[in-house]
Every structure is written in structure tokens, then in C-alpha cells.
Amino acid sequence: MPASTPPTSPAAPRTLADAFAVRRAHGQAALIPYICAGFPPADASLALMEAAAEAGADILELGIPFSDPLADGPTIQRATFEALGAGMTVRGALEILRRFRSRHDTPVVLFTYLNPVHHFGLADFVREAKDAGAQALLLTDLPAGADTALEAVVRDGGLELIRLLAPTTARARVPEVMDGAGGFLYYISRTGVTGARTALREELAREVEALREEVALPIAVGFGISPPEQARLVAGSADGVVVGSALVDRLEKEGVEGAGAFLAELRRGMDGEGLS
Amino acid sequence: MTDIATPTPTLPAADARHRFGAFGGRYVPETLIAALDQLEEAYHEARTDPAFLAEFDALLRDFVGRPTPLFRARRMEEEAGAGPIYLKREDLNHTGAHKINNTIGQALLARRMGKKRIIAETGAGQHGVATATACALFDLECVVYMGAEDVERQALNVFRMELLGAEVRPVSSGTSTLKDATNEAIRDWVTNVESTHYIIGSVVGPAPFPRMVRDFHSVIGRETREQILAVEGRLPGSVVACVGGGSNAMGIFHPFVDDADVRLVGVEAAGEGVDTGRHSASLSMGEPGILHGALSYLLQDSDGQVAPAHSVSAGLDYPGVGPEHSHLRDTGRACYVAVDDEAALRAFHRLSELEGIIPALETAHAIAYILNEARALTSTGPCVLNLSGRGDKDVAHVARVEGRGSLL
């Protein structure tokens, strides 16, 4: 752990709860982009995070790439392998976060698979991540109840543990999933891996509404949300909209600037501007 | 004959069900939890259902060709200068290897769960062929994921799977090998989980797969036990098997685990040498890590990224290993050694010449170890080798490796 961290942050980072509360006060949903650390290469990832914050993103998911991303579709796999090929590491991702945090108060969720942080040493990782300015951790392959000791390490270290819920999750399991969950509930819009889809399932809004009876945390919906119309539809029922693959797609085609513009479009779409 | 388990009225607590000591578990995306629960429940019921067990037994007998013989390898004993050495002839099973024990069992379970679509991963194609075979038998739709590199190298097995009615999907992400094919199979399962059962090919993956696959293969060890007692009147001094994911080894080890005097030896692939970084010796050289849903020994780099495995034998070419092997290793109940490509290739030739049996390259690793260590392995009783598969599938590959590709 680095001995000294310069206190360069302009203000303490906002909490996830604050980020949702601010939007809710305006009848809006939070925009939560996923950015893969190291795609584009390190400095450009930082530029992308900054562009996202400026385009109206409320929370950032910063992905730490893993060699075997079995929950991800082709788009995020591509970003992952390019990032790893260019030498991105766990420490490298934390360094990007640290630099972002020195200028921005947008809360950041670190998003990865268990093995890289397990190998790093989960307690050490949580401490360094918090020190670098993270608010929360989401581990795709650590479902509720799978390893309560590891879950405790995350919470005891002071990071909120983000839980995922799937359309296949049994109703009876919801309380177990929510037990100890922090920040927001990430609802997976459909069975499957990450990746933009042309249509959302019709049941989605109903499912989110039904969940509210049991879930006190804000509910963000992700997996497969692409055009602004979809973001708007989801924003109608959910508290937050996660956008990953569609952003990577745009990034590949149009670079950081285009990706920023895309997020601004999504933001306007979610807020009902510029759409009939 | 089948006695997969003694009946248990209710499922034990999660950690006891899902782990072997600290290893194993269910490190998977949330979407799969419901399917794993369903599978666990279905298997729990099936393993004590006499009708299920009777059907499984009958298929093993009439379709697979069990029991397989236990053959005394006298010329191998002469060469090694010690004995007795017995070969458990899993190579004589239908489709040429032990793999089919598991695919028949899981296909029966899929039918029981009402799932009509099967997916599988395969490395060299043996598990893919065994899965396609079971699916043909039970009229199930079958999709097999195979690394693009392996599709090239194992064109004949691709054709076999297609003959059996399966669709083979090449996977070109990551390293384009078995671990990536497994990732892709899991992605398919996450997407189509309600209609689809995933027949995993080894004692790996999230619970309940490692126990279930072991149980379906434990017929190997039960037969061995009966056969050696009948012919020798005593238990083996040692049982030796090759270990990639570790299914043939768990199958023969399991019924001997409580017999403390039976040495259990797993032979991993040292590839070009365990010091070269080009090997598949997860238990000898790896560190505990999480891949494909389980905590187990894993080949990984200093940043926790999974390291590519290497072996001349595609079936051992996997950076992970079944979690129960990790447990047996750490408790000292089994010991694990590694044999390199060159020694395995020599043993491939020697067994062919000595016993008239062309072994699978995977199995050849265990044969090489026995040829070197026969004296120690037979010091307290007979040595049994699990001859997990036949080598016909490897003939073309060995010819190429030895510069005789022009023959083919």
C-alpha cells in the first residue's frame, strides 16, 4: 500500500446513495456507464471516465479485465483482451481510478471477476481500492451466499458490495441476495451475457416494480441496453441504467469523443429530451 | 451393482454439499444459481431412485459395454522389473474412453429435468463425441463448443460429432482452447438456462458438477475393487491415473479414498517441463484460484490472470483441475506428480509394443510414471493403472509430432 496519497481530491467523493438521491429529486434515473480499465489504453481510459462524468454519468463502473470473462459477450470480451494485451493490471486499474478521483467526485464501482482480486489478496485489494477512491465492488462470480467470508472482507473493508439479481433468481432467494447488499441492486435485464440487444423484454418494467416490494435499495438495470429509447424506457421504471457494451461499441467506432457524445445522448434520452 | 450413494433424506448444509475442504463452491453469475439448485435437487433425487439407477446400470452394461476388464500387463511388469501391474481397460468402453459414463448419466438427468437441449465443451473432442453419442441415444439437441485451434487439430472428431447429429461451434476468443470453449459453454448456459442442460466434461465447474461427475465415474473404482479382490485377494498397493480436469482419476480413486493403505497417485502433464512455463501441472505448480465456478489449484500469472496450459495431449491441456483433487492434495490423501511430453510419447510407444494396446496420450503420462516407479508402486501390493482411453485418436497427432505427417 502506498505510504502517502496526496489529498488532491477537490471534495470527498459522493456516495452511491447521494448519486441516486440527486437524480430522484428531479424525477430522473442515474446513468451508469461501464468502462473497461485499459480500453482504450490507460490514459485514454482516464479521459473516457472524465468525458463520461462530464456527459452526465452519475456513477461509473470501472472494469478490471480478467482473462476468462465468462459473463461477458463479444464486445466486452474484445475490450478485455485488448486491455490485457496492452498490459493492464489490477494495480494499473487502481491507478487510473486514483487519477480520476483527484479531480472528480463521481462515485465509482469497481467491477471484476473474483480471481484477480483473490490473487491480489482480497483484504489488501479492498484497502487499496478504497484508498484509490472506490465506493463499491461488484464481483460477477461471487453470488450471494457463495462465500460469506469473502463477502465480509469486502464490507468490513468499507466498500459497498453490489449485488446482482437475475430474472431466473427465485423469489424466495431475494432476501438472501439483499442481505448485506450495498449501494444499489443491479437487475440483469435478461438471461444471458453482456451485450447490446435490439429489444428489451416486455416484462422488465413489471419485474422491477415487483422487486420494489422487497428491495429498499435503488434498482439499476443493465445487460443489453443500447439506444436512447431503450434507456428512456428503462429509466421509466428503474432508478438507474447501466450501459456497457453499447458504449464500448461506440468507443471502438468513434473514440473517446464519440463515446462521450453517446452518453450525452443517452442522458437526454433518459430525461425525455429530444425524443418524440 | 450401482450404489452411487447411500440414501440421505435431506440435503446437507451448503458448504458440505458444495465444497471439498476449502475447495470447490459455486462461484458463478447469479443467473445460474437457479439452474444449479434445480440440478442439485434432481441429482439428489435421482441418485437414490432405484428406477434411475437401474436404467443407468443397464445402459452402462448394454450400450457402453461395462464392466470393463482388469488386465494384468505381464510384459510391462518385465520391462519395469516389478509387479503385479494391472490395467483397468476404460479404453474398451463405447467411444473409446471413460468419458461416456458421465455423459450417459447426465443425459438421463437432463431428460428427468425435462431439458431437451444439451451443450458441452470439448478439448480434443473425446467428451464432445461422448456427449453427442448420449444425445443421439436420447434424442436431445446437442451443441458442442470447441476451441478454434482444436477444431483444426481434431478435424476427425469434429466430423464424428457431426455424424452423431451434434453441432460443433468453434470458439475463437481468448486462447481458442479448452478453457475458452468452457467459457463459451457457460455463456450459452447463462443465456438459455431454462431449456438447456450443460454436460460438463470433467470433475470441474460449480457444485454440484464435481461430485456428480465423480459419482457417475466411480463405477470405474467400484469394478476395480471387486476385480482386484477376486483375482488377488487383496486391495491394490497403488492406483495411478492421469489428471487433466481429473475425472478418470476421481472415478477410480473415489472408492479407495477410505482405504488409507492404497496409495493414490495422479499424474499431471509437465508439457515441455514444469520449469518452462509450458505445462498443465496445476496441482504441482499452480496456486488456489477461481475459474469456471470453483476454487481449486490454477495456473495463473502474477496478476491473477489465468495462464495458458500446454501439453502434447489435448485432454490434459487445461489450466485448472477438479476441486476434490486440490483437497486430496492438501490433505495428503493423494499425491500428484508430473510427466513431460517426451516421456509420455515414449510410453505411448512402449505400451503399444509391449501389450498390444495403443493408449490415449493422456493415459501415456501415467504409464510413463509407472514404468519408472514400478518398484515403489508395487511395494505394498499390486499397482492398478486406469487406462482411461485408447490412442487411435492420437495416432495422426503423434505421427505429425514425430515428423511422419507425410504418412497421413
mmCIF file with all atom_site columns, C-alpha atoms in Angstrom, chain A residues 65-72 77 81 84 88-91 114-116 118-119 140-144 146-147 150 164-166 168-170 173 177 188 191-193 197, chain B residues 15 19 26-34 37 173-174 179-180 183-184 186-187 190-194 287-293 295 298 300-306:
data_model
loop_
_atom_site.group_PDB
_atom_site.id
_atom_site.type_symbol
_atom_site.label_atom_id
_atom_site.label_alt_id
_atom_site.label_comp_id
_atom_site.label_asym_id
_atom_site.label_entity_id
_atom_site.label_seq_id
_atom_site.pdbx_PDB_ins_code
_atom_site.Cartn_x
_atom_site.Cartn_y
_atom_site.Cartn_z
_atom_site.occupancy
_atom_site.B_iso_or_equiv
_atom_site.pdbx_formal_charge
_atom_site.auth_seq_id
_atom_site.auth_comp_id
_atom_site.auth_asym_id
_atom_site.auth_atom_id
_atom_site.pdbx_PDB_model_num
ATOM 1  C CA . PRO A 1 65  ? -10.113 -7.006  -17.012 1.00 0.00 ? 65  PRO A CA 1
ATOM 2  C CA . PHE A 1 66  ? -9.896  -10.782 -16.441 1.00 0.00 ? 66  PHE A CA 1
ATOM 3  C CA . SER A 1 67  ? -8.605  -13.404 -18.875 1.00 0.00 ? 67  SER A CA 1
ATOM 4  C CA . ASP A 1 68  ? -11.791 -15.502 -18.647 1.00 0.00 ? 68  ASP A CA 1
ATOM 5  C CA . PRO A 1 69  ? -14.784 -13.149 -18.691 1.00 0.00 ? 69  PRO A CA 1
ATOM 6  C CA . LEU A 1 70  ? -17.483 -15.803 -18.802 1.00 0.00 ? 70  LEU A CA 1
ATOM 7  C CA . ALA A 1 71  ? -20.365 -13.433 -18.043 1.00 0.00 ? 71  ALA A CA 1
ATOM 8  C CA . ASP A 1 72  ? -19.468 -11.105 -20.890 1.00 0.00 ? 72  ASP A CA 1
ATOM 9  C CA . GLN A 1 77  ? -14.547 -9.638  -24.244 1.00 0.00 ? 77  GLN A CA 1
ATOM 10 C CA . PHE A 1 81  ? -8.460  -8.877  -24.249 1.00 0.00 ? 81  PHE A CA 1
ATOM 11 C CA . LEU A 1 84  ? -4.851  -7.223  -21.068 1.00 0.00 ? 84  LEU A CA 1
ATOM 12 C CA . MET A 1 88  ? -3.464  -3.581  -17.898 1.00 0.00 ? 88  MET A CA 1
ATOM 13 C CA . THR A 1 89  ? -3.245  -4.973  -14.354 1.00 0.00 ? 89  THR A CA 1
ATOM 14 C CA . VAL A 1 90  ? -5.183  -4.714  -11.095 1.00 0.00 ? 90  VAL A CA 1
ATOM 15 C CA . ARG A 1 91  ? -2.785  -2.048  -9.869  1.00 0.00 ? 91  ARG A CA 1
ATOM 16 C CA . LEU A 1 114 ? -13.139 -12.876 -8.308  1.00 0.00 ? 114 LEU A CA 1
ATOM 17 C CA . ASN A 1 115 ? -9.796  -14.367 -9.341  1.00 0.00 ? 115 ASN A CA 1
ATOM 18 C CA . PRO A 1 116 ? -7.713  -11.234 -9.991  1.00 0.00 ? 116 PRO A CA 1
ATOM 19 C CA . HIS A 1 118 ? -8.488  -13.027 -4.804  1.00 0.00 ? 118 HIS A CA 1
ATOM 20 C CA . HIS A 1 119 ? -4.955  -13.474 -6.109  1.00 0.00 ? 119 HIS A CA 1
ATOM 21 C CA . THR A 1 140 ? -19.669 -11.080 -11.207 1.00 0.00 ? 140 THR A CA 1
ATOM 22 C CA . ASP A 1 141 ? -18.863 -14.572 -9.988  1.00 0.00 ? 141 ASP A CA 1
ATOM 23 C CA . LEU A 1 142 ? -19.452 -14.089 -6.275  1.00 0.00 ? 142 LEU A CA 1
ATOM 24 C CA . PRO A 1 143 ? -23.202 -14.596 -5.937  1.00 0.00 ? 143 PRO A CA 1
ATOM 25 C CA . ALA A 1 144 ? -24.834 -14.119 -2.528  1.00 0.00 ? 144 ALA A CA 1
ATOM 26 C CA . ALA A 1 146 ? -21.299 -18.466 -2.283  1.00 0.00 ? 146 ALA A CA 1
ATOM 27 C CA . ASP A 1 147 ? -18.559 -17.354 0.092   1.00 0.00 ? 147 ASP A CA 1
ATOM 28 C CA . LEU A 1 150 ? -15.144 -13.134 1.266   1.00 0.00 ? 150 LEU A CA 1
ATOM 29 C CA . LEU A 1 164 ? -26.892 -8.734  -8.987  1.00 0.00 ? 164 LEU A CA 1
ATOM 30 C CA . LEU A 1 165 ? -30.324 -10.213 -9.383  1.00 0.00 ? 165 LEU A CA 1
ATOM 31 C CA . ALA A 1 166 ? -31.362 -12.177 -12.477 1.00 0.00 ? 166 ALA A CA 1
ATOM 32 C CA . THR A 1 168 ? -34.076 -16.541 -13.049 1.00 0.00 ? 168 THR A CA 1
ATOM 33 C CA . THR A 1 169 ? -33.490 -15.750 -9.369  1.00 0.00 ? 169 THR A CA 1
ATOM 34 C CA . ALA A 1 170 ? -36.162 -17.474 -7.289  1.00 0.00 ? 170 ALA A CA 1
ATOM 35 C CA . ARG A 1 173 ? -33.879 -16.102 -2.724  1.00 0.00 ? 173 ARG A CA 1
ATOM 36 C CA . VAL A 1 177 ? -29.355 -11.704 -2.113  1.00 0.00 ? 177 VAL A CA 1
ATOM 37 C CA . ILE A 1 188 ? -29.989 -8.144  -15.066 1.00 0.00 ? 188 ILE A CA 1
ATOM 38 C CA . THR A 1 191 ? -30.786 -14.168 -19.075 1.00 0.00 ? 191 THR A CA 1
ATOM 39 C CA . GLY A 1 192 ? -27.551 -14.051 -20.991 1.00 0.00 ? 192 GLY A CA 1
ATOM 40 C CA . VAL A 1 193 ? -24.203 -12.368 -21.167 1.00 0.00 ? 193 VAL A CA 1
ATOM 41 C CA . ARG A 1 197 ? -29.707 -6.237  -27.901 1.00 0.00 ? 197 ARG A CA 1
ATOM 42 C CA . ASP B 2 15  ? -20.658 -25.847 2.423   1.00 0.00 ? 15  ASP B CA 1
ATOM 43 C CA . ARG B 2 19  ? -17.064 -27.966 -1.115  1.00 0.00 ? 19  ARG B CA 1
ATOM 44 C CA . ARG B 2 26  ? -20.305 -22.061 -6.624  1.00 0.00 ? 26  ARG B CA 1
ATOM 45 C CA . TYR B 2 27  ? -18.565 -19.001 -7.994  1.00 0.00 ? 27  TYR B CA 1
ATOM 46 C CA . VAL B 2 28  ? -20.915 -18.294 -10.872 1.00 0.00 ? 28  VAL B CA 1
ATOM 47 C CA . PRO B 2 29  ? -23.074 -15.462 -12.203 1.00 0.00 ? 29  PRO B CA 1
ATOM 48 C CA . GLU B 2 30  ? -26.364 -15.097 -10.328 1.00 0.00 ? 30  GLU B CA 1
ATOM 49 C CA . THR B 2 31  ? -28.317 -16.159 -13.419 1.00 0.00 ? 31  THR B CA 1
ATOM 50 C CA . LEU B 2 32  ? -27.060 -19.744 -12.997 1.00 0.00 ? 32  LEU B CA 1
ATOM 51 C CA . ILE B 2 33  ? -27.922 -20.214 -9.337  1.00 0.00 ? 33  ILE B CA 1
ATOM 52 C CA . ALA B 2 34  ? -31.471 -21.371 -10.052 1.00 0.00 ? 34  ALA B CA 1
ATOM 53 C CA . ASP B 2 37  ? -30.231 -25.583 -7.481  1.00 0.00 ? 37  ASP B CA 1
ATOM 54 C CA . SER B 2 173 ? -11.924 -15.867 -28.158 1.00 0.00 ? 173 SER B CA 1
ATOM 55 C CA . GLY B 2 174 ? -9.083  -15.804 -25.639 1.00 0.00 ? 174 GLY B CA 1
ATOM 56 C CA . LYS B 2 179 ? -10.782 -23.120 -21.222 1.00 0.00 ? 179 LYS B CA 1
ATOM 57 C CA . ASP B 2 180 ? -12.264 -20.675 -23.738 1.00 0.00 ? 180 ASP B CA 1
ATOM 58 C CA . ASN B 2 183 ? -16.289 -20.049 -21.045 1.00 0.00 ? 183 ASN B CA 1
ATOM 59 C CA . GLU B 2 184 ? -18.421 -20.076 -24.175 1.00 0.00 ? 184 GLU B CA 1
ATOM 60 C CA . ILE B 2 186 ? -21.129 -21.255 -19.718 1.00 0.00 ? 186 ILE B CA 1
ATOM 61 C CA . ARG B 2 187 ? -22.187 -18.146 -21.677 1.00 0.00 ? 187 ARG B CA 1
ATOM 62 C CA . VAL B 2 190 ? -26.438 -18.365 -18.875 1.00 0.00 ? 190 VAL B CA 1
ATOM 63 C CA . THR B 2 191 ? -28.419 -17.357 -21.967 1.00 0.00 ? 191 THR B CA 1
ATOM 64 C CA . ASN B 2 192 ? -30.523 -20.494 -22.480 1.00 0.00 ? 192 ASN B CA 1
ATOM 65 C CA . VAL B 2 193 ? -30.597 -21.815 -18.962 1.00 0.00 ? 193 VAL B CA 1
ATOM 66 C CA . GLU B 2 194 ? -34.291 -22.593 -18.893 1.00 0.00 ? 194 GLU B CA 1
ATOM 67 C CA . GLU B 2 287 ? -1.925  -21.672 -6.726  1.00 0.00 ? 287 GLU B CA 1
ATOM 68 C CA . PRO B 2 288 ? -5.516  -21.738 -5.480  1.00 0.00 ? 288 PRO B CA 1
ATOM 69 C CA . GLY B 2 289 ? -7.755  -19.583 -7.657  1.00 0.00 ? 289 GLY B CA 1
ATOM 70 C CA . ILE B 2 290 ? -11.237 -19.335 -9.111  1.00 0.00 ? 290 ILE B CA 1
ATOM 71 C CA . LEU B 2 291 ? -12.059 -20.492 -12.623 1.00 0.00 ? 291 LEU B CA 1
ATOM 72 C CA . HIS B 2 292 ? -15.256 -21.912 -14.111 1.00 0.00 ? 292 HIS B CA 1
ATOM 73 C CA . GLY B 2 293 ? -17.170 -21.691 -10.873 1.00 0.00 ? 293 GLY B CA 1
ATOM 74 C CA . LEU B 2 295 ? -11.918 -22.651 -6.140  1.00 0.00 ? 295 LEU B CA 1
ATOM 75 C CA . LEU B 2 298 ? -4.994  -22.964 -11.001 1.00 0.00 ? 298 LEU B CA 1
ATOM 76 C CA . GLN B 2 300 ? -2.129  -18.121 -13.205 1.00 0.00 ? 300 GLN B CA 1
ATOM 77 C CA . ASP B 2 301 ? 0.252   -15.234 -13.629 1.00 0.00 ? 301 ASP B CA 1
ATOM 78 C CA . SER B 2 302 ? 1.387   -12.712 -11.041 1.00 0.00 ? 302 SER B CA 1
ATOM 79 C CA . ASP B 2 303 ? -1.713  -10.567 -11.698 1.00 0.00 ? 303 ASP B CA 1
ATOM 80 C CA . GLY B 2 304 ? -4.257  -13.347 -11.232 1.00 0.00 ? 304 GLY B CA 1
ATOM 81 C CA . GLN B 2 305 ? -4.853  -13.848 -14.942 1.00 0.00 ? 305 GLN B CA 1
ATOM 82 C CA . VAL B 2 306 ? -5.261  -17.472 -15.962 1.00 0.00 ? 306 VAL B CA 1
#
